Amino acid sequence: MLQITDLQVEQKMWPLLRQAFRPMFLLGASFSALAMLLWILALAGTITLPVYGNVLVWHSHEMIFGFVAAIVVGFLLTAVQNWTGLRATHGRALGILTTVWILGRLAFLFGAHLPVWLVAAVDLLFLPLAAILLAVPLIKVKQQRNLFFVPVLFLLTFCNALMHYGLIENRFDLQQLGSQNAVWLVTLLMAIVGGRVLPMFTANGTMTKKAEPIEWLDRIALGSLWLIFVLNITLFSAQLPNEVMAAVYGICAVSLAIRCLRWRIWISLSVPLLWSLHIAYLFIPVGLALFALRELGFDVSNSVAIHALTAGAMGNMILAMIARVSLGHSGRPLQPKAIMSVAFLLVFTAALTRVVFVWLLPEFSLPWYAIGAAAWILAYAIYVVIYLPILTTPRPDGRPG
């Protein structure tokens, strides 16, 4: 039985602070649209941003440790209530966590004239605080299955700290080591969570039989993805022959692609909340395949490959998941407004433009960047406009959350 706060106290609480998905999804999505707008304007030379470090670092850092981190934390601190049966972070604690996140974004955006230690301290506080809030209910009920998310949040903190240290020491290699391995960690989270929910969502949404997992396939897919992270964070990948790393990326790509195709994307094409998730997941093996081609000497830049995972997998999966979770956890039917299909197509367009067109036609990179950025901004702006009243008002059934 769910342990909840007194109903009268709950009803007096600001709806935005009743569950973590509310402020984190709303602010994260809003920030992603704003940050993308500022980035493309700065890239075109239209504006100058007073950011901490430089604009390139700001963009790579904030899209991962600002935008993506907010969504990951919002999802985990909401899901933990279902996992444990205990009331998840809400009220004052959630307000403090949200404020810490906001201060981190302001510190990075206006950090050109702030002490380095201050920006780093404020920015590095968010993920450890979220990890502690996640760990408490999991430990209280001795729920081992999902406890691994806690060290993952601390690993993300370590990657964030690497970026800050790289900035302080003027070491681009350390900055990239931090940002790129954060991408691998989030990719791993997507692969794990997607593998848990996509078969169930697809079966429920299409009224068909659930695709049961194949244990050896899952072990190869997730094990090779863990291996990729370990090899990269330890820099051991640079010591191995290119062909070996290409094989690791390739095995991971093929196994994840087979895993996803077993969930039958073709039966989900009439359900936007489903096909959008399937497309997002398929971008993971696409990104891995691009890394494999890069190791084999093909003309694939690191930027193109990494954006298959960020703009492609993360951008699509986040929009699809927050559109779904925002409805389900606010007590509403899983029937998004029709315009959300447009938003899903727009974020897919943004990824396609940033990855495929930039790769094949690099001489037009800036226009492709602009088109992709515009599509991304519109996609997440649609979400914010449509879901603002949902995220800021109480559940219609009167239940907590």
Tab-separated table of C-alpha atoms in Angstrom:
chain	number	residue	atom	x	y	z
A	1	MET	CA	0.000	0.000	0.000
A	2	LEU	CA	1.405	3.398	-1.004
A	3	GLN	CA	2.460	5.473	1.967
A	4	ILE	CA	1.338	9.033	1.243
A	5	THR	CA	1.320	12.342	3.015
A	6	ASP	CA	-1.817	13.667	4.667
A	7	LEU	CA	-4.315	14.515	1.927
A	8	GLN	CA	-4.980	18.020	3.298
A	9	VAL	CA	-1.257	18.810	3.263
A	10	GLU	CA	-1.025	17.427	-0.268
A	11	GLN	CA	-3.890	19.600	-1.480
A	12	LYS	CA	-2.250	22.732	-0.092
A	13	MET	CA	1.041	21.941	-1.827
A	14	TRP	CA	1.923	23.733	-5.062
A	15	PRO	CA	1.104	21.149	-7.780
A	16	LEU	CA	4.457	21.732	-9.503
A	17	LEU	CA	6.247	20.324	-6.429
A	18	ARG	CA	4.092	17.240	-5.866
A	19	GLN	CA	6.301	14.908	-7.900
A	20	ALA	CA	9.736	15.270	-9.470
A	21	PHE	CA	8.579	14.820	-13.053
A	22	ARG	CA	6.580	18.050	-12.862
A	23	PRO	CA	9.346	20.677	-12.396
A	24	MET	CA	12.130	18.603	-13.961
A	25	PHE	CA	10.254	17.839	-17.194
A	26	LEU	CA	8.830	21.341	-17.542
A	27	LEU	CA	12.071	23.176	-16.789
A	28	GLY	CA	14.252	20.647	-18.622
A	29	ALA	CA	12.204	20.829	-21.810
A	30	SER	CA	11.989	24.636	-21.633
A	31	PHE	CA	15.713	24.902	-21.050
A	32	SER	CA	16.542	22.603	-23.976
A	33	ALA	CA	14.604	24.834	-26.370
A	34	LEU	CA	16.165	28.012	-24.950
A	35	ALA	CA	19.682	26.562	-24.874
A	36	MET	CA	19.373	25.357	-28.466
A	37	LEU	CA	18.204	28.811	-29.559
A	38	LEU	CA	21.099	30.532	-27.787
A	39	TRP	CA	23.556	27.992	-29.191
A	40	ILE	CA	22.565	28.431	-32.838
A	41	LEU	CA	22.513	32.245	-32.477
A	42	ALA	CA	25.981	32.184	-30.894
A	43	LEU	CA	27.241	29.779	-33.573
A	44	ALA	CA	26.014	32.143	-36.285
A	45	GLY	CA	27.740	35.080	-34.566
A	46	THR	CA	24.452	36.864	-33.881
A	47	ILE	CA	24.950	37.015	-30.108
A	48	THR	CA	27.803	36.671	-27.617
A	49	LEU	CA	27.121	34.616	-24.510
A	50	PRO	CA	28.885	35.392	-21.180
A	51	VAL	CA	29.275	31.683	-20.475
A	52	TYR	CA	31.619	29.776	-18.199
A	53	GLY	CA	34.462	28.372	-20.320
A	54	ASN	CA	33.454	28.849	-23.934
A	55	VAL	CA	30.322	28.436	-26.041
A	56	LEU	CA	31.248	24.970	-27.341
A	57	VAL	CA	31.829	23.662	-23.808
A	58	TRP	CA	28.651	25.353	-22.627
A	59	HIS	CA	26.607	23.663	-25.360
A	60	SER	CA	28.012	20.168	-24.826
A	61	HIS	CA	27.839	20.476	-21.033
A	62	GLU	CA	24.394	21.980	-20.708
A	63	MET	CA	22.619	19.653	-23.123
A	64	ILE	CA	23.881	16.701	-21.049
A	65	PHE	CA	24.271	17.941	-17.470
A	66	GLY	CA	21.541	20.577	-17.739
A	67	PHE	CA	18.792	19.226	-20.002
A	68	VAL	CA	19.302	15.439	-20.005
A	69	ALA	CA	20.245	15.281	-16.309
A	70	ALA	CA	17.030	17.102	-15.363
A	71	ILE	CA	14.912	14.597	-17.293
A	72	VAL	CA	16.808	11.566	-15.939
A	73	VAL	CA	16.428	12.803	-12.359
A	74	GLY	CA	12.761	13.670	-12.891
A	75	PHE	CA	12.111	10.188	-14.261
A	76	LEU	CA	14.021	8.309	-11.531
A	77	LEU	CA	12.615	10.295	-8.601
A	78	THR	CA	9.115	9.692	-9.968
A	79	ALA	CA	9.588	6.005	-10.788
A	80	VAL	CA	11.016	5.250	-7.335
A	81	GLN	CA	7.541	5.757	-5.871
A	82	ASN	CA	6.225	2.897	-8.002
A	83	TRP	CA	9.290	0.762	-7.289
A	84	THR	CA	9.154	1.111	-3.496
A	85	GLY	CA	5.587	2.067	-2.573
A	86	LEU	CA	6.986	5.015	-0.605
A	87	ARG	CA	6.149	8.665	-1.239
A	88	ALA	CA	8.876	10.023	-3.508
A	89	THR	CA	10.651	13.382	-3.256
A	90	HIS	CA	8.157	16.241	-3.140
A	91	GLY	CA	7.438	19.575	-1.501
A	92	ARG	CA	10.347	21.409	0.134
A	93	ALA	CA	12.971	18.788	-0.753
A	94	LEU	CA	11.913	18.873	-4.395
A	95	GLY	CA	11.904	22.670	-4.313
A	96	ILE	CA	15.498	22.706	-3.025
A	97	LEU	CA	16.597	20.192	-5.677
A	98	THR	CA	14.931	22.238	-8.418
A	99	THR	CA	16.530	25.453	-7.158
A	100	VAL	CA	19.967	23.806	-7.200
A	101	TRP	CA	19.406	22.793	-10.835
A	102	ILE	CA	18.315	26.338	-11.792
A	103	LEU	CA	21.332	27.889	-10.064
A	104	GLY	CA	23.619	25.533	-11.952
A	105	ARG	CA	22.190	26.635	-15.290
A	106	LEU	CA	22.490	30.318	-14.375
A	107	ALA	CA	26.052	29.845	-13.128
A	108	PHE	CA	27.128	28.241	-16.397
A	109	LEU	CA	25.297	30.717	-18.628
A	110	PHE	CA	26.567	33.824	-16.815
A	111	GLY	CA	29.786	32.356	-15.455
A	112	ALA	CA	32.335	34.304	-17.494
A	113	HIS	CA	33.041	36.611	-14.563
A	114	LEU	CA	32.299	34.246	-11.684
A	115	PRO	CA	34.951	32.368	-9.687
A	116	VAL	CA	35.625	28.966	-11.209
A	117	TRP	CA	35.181	27.202	-7.858
A	118	LEU	CA	31.744	28.755	-7.401
A	119	VAL	CA	30.432	27.641	-10.796
A	120	ALA	CA	31.824	24.137	-10.306
A	121	ALA	CA	30.469	23.814	-6.761
A	122	VAL	CA	26.959	24.926	-7.696
A	123	ASP	CA	26.831	22.809	-10.840
A	124	LEU	CA	28.250	19.646	-9.247
A	125	LEU	CA	25.725	19.624	-6.385
A	126	PHE	CA	22.626	18.594	-8.358
A	127	LEU	CA	23.327	14.965	-9.283
A	128	PRO	CA	24.734	13.827	-5.874
A	129	LEU	CA	21.742	15.401	-4.129
A	130	ALA	CA	19.396	13.590	-6.514
A	131	ALA	CA	21.310	10.328	-5.934
A	132	ILE	CA	20.813	10.603	-2.169
A	133	LEU	CA	17.097	11.341	-2.570
A	134	LEU	CA	16.822	8.298	-4.830
A	135	ALA	CA	18.840	6.028	-2.540
A	136	VAL	CA	16.868	6.676	0.656
A	137	PRO	CA	13.589	4.942	-0.313
A	138	LEU	CA	15.412	2.166	-2.202
A	139	ILE	CA	17.549	1.330	0.830
A	140	LYS	CA	14.608	1.676	3.201
A	141	VAL	CA	12.685	-1.113	1.464
A	142	LYS	CA	15.866	-3.019	0.497
A	143	GLN	CA	15.032	-2.784	-3.189
A	144	GLN	CA	18.183	-4.066	-4.855
A	145	ARG	CA	17.032	-4.226	-8.473
A	146	ASN	CA	17.008	-0.479	-9.052
A	147	LEU	CA	19.736	0.523	-6.609
A	148	PHE	CA	22.323	0.546	-9.419
A	149	PHE	CA	20.825	3.837	-10.663
A	150	VAL	CA	22.389	5.523	-7.616
A	151	PRO	CA	26.047	4.794	-8.536
A	152	VAL	CA	25.223	5.708	-12.136
A	153	LEU	CA	24.248	9.195	-10.938
A	154	PHE	CA	27.547	9.429	-9.057
A	155	LEU	CA	29.412	8.275	-12.179
A	156	LEU	CA	27.686	11.068	-14.089
A	157	THR	CA	28.884	13.456	-11.374
A	158	PHE	CA	32.430	12.198	-11.927
A	159	CYS	CA	32.102	12.864	-15.671
A	160	ASN	CA	30.822	16.344	-14.890
A	161	ALA	CA	33.776	16.939	-12.572
A	162	LEU	CA	36.128	15.848	-15.366
A	163	MET	CA	34.675	18.556	-17.601
A	164	HIS	CA	35.210	21.194	-14.922
A	165	TYR	CA	38.756	20.007	-14.243
A	166	GLY	CA	39.476	20.046	-17.971
A	167	LEU	CA	38.287	23.659	-18.136
A	168	ILE	CA	40.384	24.682	-15.144
A	169	GLU	CA	43.509	23.023	-16.564
A	170	ASN	CA	42.730	24.064	-20.151
A	171	ARG	CA	42.707	20.388	-21.156
A	172	PHE	CA	40.254	19.772	-24.011
A	173	ASP	CA	40.931	16.027	-23.820
A	174	LEU	CA	39.614	15.904	-20.249
A	175	GLN	CA	36.597	18.002	-21.169
A	176	GLN	CA	35.774	15.590	-23.973
A	177	LEU	CA	36.469	12.578	-21.761
A	178	GLY	CA	33.873	13.848	-19.297
A	179	SER	CA	31.204	14.816	-21.811
A	180	GLN	CA	31.555	11.773	-24.059
A	181	ASN	CA	31.481	9.261	-21.227
A	182	ALA	CA	28.424	10.969	-19.775
A	183	VAL	CA	26.806	10.271	-23.154
A	184	TRP	CA	27.761	6.590	-22.870
A	185	LEU	CA	26.269	6.405	-19.379
A	186	VAL	CA	22.987	7.984	-20.457
A	187	THR	CA	22.934	5.695	-23.502
A	188	LEU	CA	23.303	2.751	-21.149
A	189	LEU	CA	20.385	4.037	-19.053
A	190	MET	CA	18.255	4.353	-22.186
A	191	ALA	CA	19.150	0.827	-23.265
A	192	ILE	CA	18.281	-0.595	-19.836
A	193	VAL	CA	15.068	1.353	-19.231
A	194	GLY	CA	13.970	0.984	-22.851
A	195	GLY	CA	14.439	-2.759	-22.618
A	196	ARG	CA	12.228	-2.864	-19.541
A	197	VAL	CA	9.350	-0.706	-20.733
A	198	LEU	CA	9.208	-0.804	-24.541
A	199	PRO	CA	8.035	-4.428	-24.875
A	200	MET	CA	5.345	-3.813	-22.235
A	201	PHE	CA	4.283	-0.458	-23.702
A	202	THR	CA	4.086	-1.995	-27.183
A	203	ALA	CA	2.045	-4.974	-26.036
A	204	ASN	CA	-0.370	-2.800	-24.034
A	205	GLY	CA	-0.665	-0.118	-26.689
A	206	THR	CA	-1.319	-2.523	-29.587
A	207	MET	CA	-3.166	-5.257	-27.654
A	208	THR	CA	-0.661	-7.871	-28.804
A	209	LYS	CA	1.490	-10.438	-27.054
A	210	LYS	CA	4.541	-9.054	-25.269
A	211	ALA	CA	7.916	-9.922	-26.788
A	212	GLU	CA	9.691	-11.888	-24.065
A	213	PRO	CA	13.381	-11.076	-23.470
A	214	ILE	CA	16.165	-13.356	-24.663
A	215	GLU	CA	18.614	-13.487	-21.784
A	216	TRP	CA	21.798	-14.129	-23.774
A	217	LEU	CA	20.944	-11.350	-26.245
A	218	ASP	CA	20.320	-8.859	-23.452
A	219	ARG	CA	23.593	-9.811	-21.781
A	220	ILE	CA	25.546	-9.253	-24.980
A	221	ALA	CA	23.808	-5.956	-25.742
A	222	LEU	CA	24.047	-4.402	-22.283
A	223	GLY	CA	27.350	-6.058	-21.400
A	224	SER	CA	29.057	-4.701	-24.519
A	225	LEU	CA	27.620	-1.243	-23.799
A	226	TRP	CA	29.050	-1.369	-20.262
A	227	LEU	CA	32.349	-2.496	-21.789
A	228	ILE	CA	32.360	0.482	-24.177
A	229	PHE	CA	31.933	2.863	-21.236
A	230	VAL	CA	34.709	1.195	-19.211
A	231	LEU	CA	37.123	1.113	-22.162
A	232	ASN	CA	36.506	4.787	-22.896
A	233	ILE	CA	36.529	6.188	-19.351
A	234	THR	CA	39.783	4.354	-18.577
A	235	LEU	CA	41.307	5.457	-21.919
A	236	PHE	CA	42.062	1.790	-22.607
A	237	SER	CA	40.160	2.094	-25.886
A	238	ALA	CA	43.035	4.196	-27.250
A	239	GLN	CA	45.474	1.337	-26.547
A	240	LEU	CA	43.479	-1.296	-28.419
A	241	PRO	CA	43.702	-1.862	-32.193
A	242	ASN	CA	41.038	0.019	-34.128
A	243	GLU	CA	39.668	-3.257	-35.446
A	244	VAL	CA	39.033	-4.508	-31.910
A	245	MET	CA	37.123	-1.387	-30.929
A	246	ALA	CA	35.198	-1.542	-34.210
A	247	ALA	CA	34.209	-5.116	-33.345
A	248	VAL	CA	33.020	-4.098	-29.867
A	249	TYR	CA	30.957	-1.216	-31.273
A	250	GLY	CA	29.637	-3.451	-34.057
A	251	ILE	CA	28.598	-6.320	-31.761
A	252	CYS	CA	26.826	-3.861	-29.484
A	253	ALA	CA	25.077	-2.194	-32.435
A	254	VAL	CA	23.853	-5.470	-33.944
A	255	SER	CA	22.650	-6.940	-30.651
A	256	LEU	CA	20.787	-3.754	-29.686
A	257	ALA	CA	19.242	-3.517	-33.167
A	258	ILE	CA	18.015	-7.133	-33.001
A	259	ARG	CA	16.706	-6.483	-29.495
A	260	CYS	CA	14.721	-3.472	-30.697
A	261	LEU	CA	13.392	-5.087	-33.871
A	262	ARG	CA	12.020	-7.957	-31.798
A	263	TRP	CA	9.658	-5.401	-30.252
A	264	ARG	CA	8.101	-4.909	-33.732
A	265	ILE	CA	8.110	-1.218	-34.547
A	266	TRP	CA	5.792	-1.902	-37.491
A	267	ILE	CA	2.832	-2.721	-35.234
A	268	SER	CA	3.251	0.593	-33.388
A	269	LEU	CA	2.970	2.960	-36.362
A	270	SER	CA	-0.592	4.001	-35.487
A	271	VAL	CA	0.359	4.904	-31.894
A	272	PRO	CA	2.561	8.049	-31.676
A	273	LEU	CA	3.610	7.360	-28.075
A	274	LEU	CA	5.017	4.030	-29.294
A	275	TRP	CA	6.650	4.632	-32.672
A	276	SER	CA	8.427	7.669	-31.280
A	277	LEU	CA	10.036	5.462	-28.603
A	278	HIS	CA	10.979	2.755	-31.108
A	279	ILE	CA	12.662	5.302	-33.400
A	280	ALA	CA	14.554	6.740	-30.452
A	281	TYR	CA	15.857	3.331	-29.421
A	282	LEU	CA	16.941	2.515	-32.982
A	283	PHE	CA	19.195	5.570	-32.964
A	284	ILE	CA	21.369	3.805	-30.350
A	285	PRO	CA	22.586	1.057	-32.724
A	286	VAL	CA	22.877	3.695	-35.468
A	287	GLY	CA	25.260	5.711	-33.289
A	288	LEU	CA	27.238	2.609	-32.366
A	289	ALA	CA	27.495	1.588	-36.026
A	290	LEU	CA	28.848	5.047	-36.866
A	291	PHE	CA	31.508	4.667	-34.160
A	292	ALA	CA	32.423	1.275	-35.634
A	293	LEU	CA	32.777	2.801	-39.109
A	294	ARG	CA	34.904	5.598	-37.641
A	295	GLU	CA	37.254	3.025	-36.058
A	296	LEU	CA	37.558	1.296	-39.440
A	297	GLY	CA	38.734	4.501	-41.093
A	298	PHE	CA	35.523	5.711	-42.739
A	299	ASP	CA	34.937	9.448	-42.952
A	300	VAL	CA	32.683	9.736	-39.898
A	301	SER	CA	33.448	12.531	-37.463
A	302	ASN	CA	33.183	12.030	-33.722
A	303	SER	CA	30.589	14.814	-33.680
A	304	VAL	CA	28.316	13.037	-36.160
A	305	ALA	CA	28.556	9.725	-34.294
A	306	ILE	CA	27.975	11.242	-30.859
A	307	HIS	CA	24.991	13.265	-32.108
A	308	ALA	CA	23.314	10.057	-33.252
A	309	LEU	CA	23.213	9.192	-29.544
A	310	THR	CA	22.388	12.696	-28.264
A	311	ALA	CA	20.191	14.425	-30.835
A	312	GLY	CA	18.960	11.058	-32.128
A	313	ALA	CA	18.428	8.631	-29.247
A	314	MET	CA	18.228	11.075	-26.321
A	315	GLY	CA	16.309	13.825	-28.085
A	316	ASN	CA	13.651	11.448	-29.399
A	317	MET	CA	13.408	9.200	-26.348
A	318	ILE	CA	13.191	12.068	-23.884
A	319	LEU	CA	10.363	13.771	-25.754
A	320	ALA	CA	8.470	10.494	-26.147
A	321	MET	CA	8.955	9.485	-22.511
A	322	ILE	CA	8.089	12.832	-20.941
A	323	ALA	CA	4.977	13.052	-23.128
A	324	ARG	CA	3.913	9.635	-21.832
A	325	VAL	CA	5.019	9.896	-18.182
A	326	SER	CA	3.483	13.361	-17.787
A	327	LEU	CA	0.096	11.942	-18.723
A	328	GLY	CA	0.300	8.686	-16.804
A	329	HIS	CA	1.645	10.113	-13.546
A	330	SER	CA	-0.761	13.052	-13.565
A	331	GLY	CA	-3.723	10.673	-13.703
A	332	ARG	CA	-4.662	11.314	-17.318
A	333	PRO	CA	-5.331	8.892	-20.189
A	334	LEU	CA	-2.347	8.022	-22.415
A	335	GLN	CA	-3.810	9.972	-25.300
A	336	PRO	CA	-1.619	12.947	-26.221
A	337	LYS	CA	-2.977	15.794	-28.311
A	338	ALA	CA	-2.564	15.302	-32.054
A	339	ILE	CA	0.009	18.081	-32.291
A	340	MET	CA	2.422	15.960	-30.256
A	341	SER	CA	2.795	13.760	-33.342
A	342	VAL	CA	4.125	16.862	-35.084
A	343	ALA	CA	6.553	17.396	-32.192
A	344	PHE	CA	7.789	13.794	-32.486
A	345	LEU	CA	8.347	14.235	-36.212
A	346	LEU	CA	10.148	17.526	-35.629
A	347	VAL	CA	12.632	16.098	-33.139
A	348	PHE	CA	13.223	13.176	-35.516
A	349	THR	CA	13.871	15.720	-38.272
A	350	ALA	CA	16.325	17.546	-36.000
A	351	ALA	CA	18.261	14.325	-35.425
A	352	LEU	CA	18.174	13.288	-39.082
A	353	THR	CA	19.438	16.708	-40.147
A	354	ARG	CA	22.184	16.882	-37.520
A	355	VAL	CA	23.458	13.353	-38.147
A	356	VAL	CA	22.765	12.225	-41.705
A	357	PHE	CA	22.772	15.501	-43.652
A	358	VAL	CA	25.775	16.950	-41.801
A	359	TRP	CA	27.643	13.688	-42.441
A	360	LEU	CA	26.792	13.391	-46.132
A	361	LEU	CA	26.858	17.103	-47.008
A	362	PRO	CA	29.315	18.699	-44.562
A	363	GLU	CA	29.888	21.719	-46.810
A	364	PHE	CA	26.390	22.896	-45.784
A	365	SER	CA	26.890	22.197	-42.088
A	366	LEU	CA	25.773	25.584	-40.753
A	367	PRO	CA	22.425	25.571	-42.617
A	368	TRP	CA	21.840	21.969	-41.460
A	369	TYR	CA	22.637	23.032	-37.897
A	370	ALA	CA	20.112	25.855	-38.187
A	371	ILE	CA	17.377	23.616	-39.609
A	372	GLY	CA	18.006	20.973	-36.976
A	373	ALA	CA	18.024	23.538	-34.180
A	374	ALA	CA	14.761	25.098	-35.412
A	375	ALA	CA	13.076	21.687	-35.537
A	376	TRP	CA	14.334	20.850	-32.026
A	377	ILE	CA	13.180	24.192	-30.589
A	378	LEU	CA	9.707	23.814	-32.094
A	379	ALA	CA	9.388	20.214	-30.907
A	380	TYR	CA	10.167	20.985	-27.287
A	381	ALA	CA	8.250	24.261	-27.354
A	382	ILE	CA	5.158	22.297	-28.398
A	383	TYR	CA	5.636	19.998	-25.430
A	384	VAL	CA	5.997	22.921	-23.015
A	385	VAL	CA	2.874	24.691	-24.306
A	386	ILE	CA	0.716	21.555	-24.368
A	387	TYR	CA	1.877	20.113	-21.045
A	388	LEU	CA	2.198	23.323	-19.016
A	389	PRO	CA	-1.383	23.084	-17.651
A	390	ILE	CA	-0.941	19.357	-16.990
A	391	LEU	CA	2.286	19.778	-15.027
A	392	THR	CA	1.106	22.769	-13.002
A	393	THR	CA	-2.351	21.569	-11.931
A	394	PRO	CA	-3.428	18.782	-9.525
A	395	ARG	CA	-4.322	15.284	-10.682
A	396	PRO	CA	-8.000	15.170	-11.743
A	397	ASP	CA	-8.561	12.066	-9.590
A	398	GLY	CA	-7.426	13.875	-6.417
A	399	ARG	CA	-4.635	11.395	-5.655
A	400	PRO	CA	-1.168	12.573	-4.499
A	401	GLY	CA	1.398	13.309	-7.183
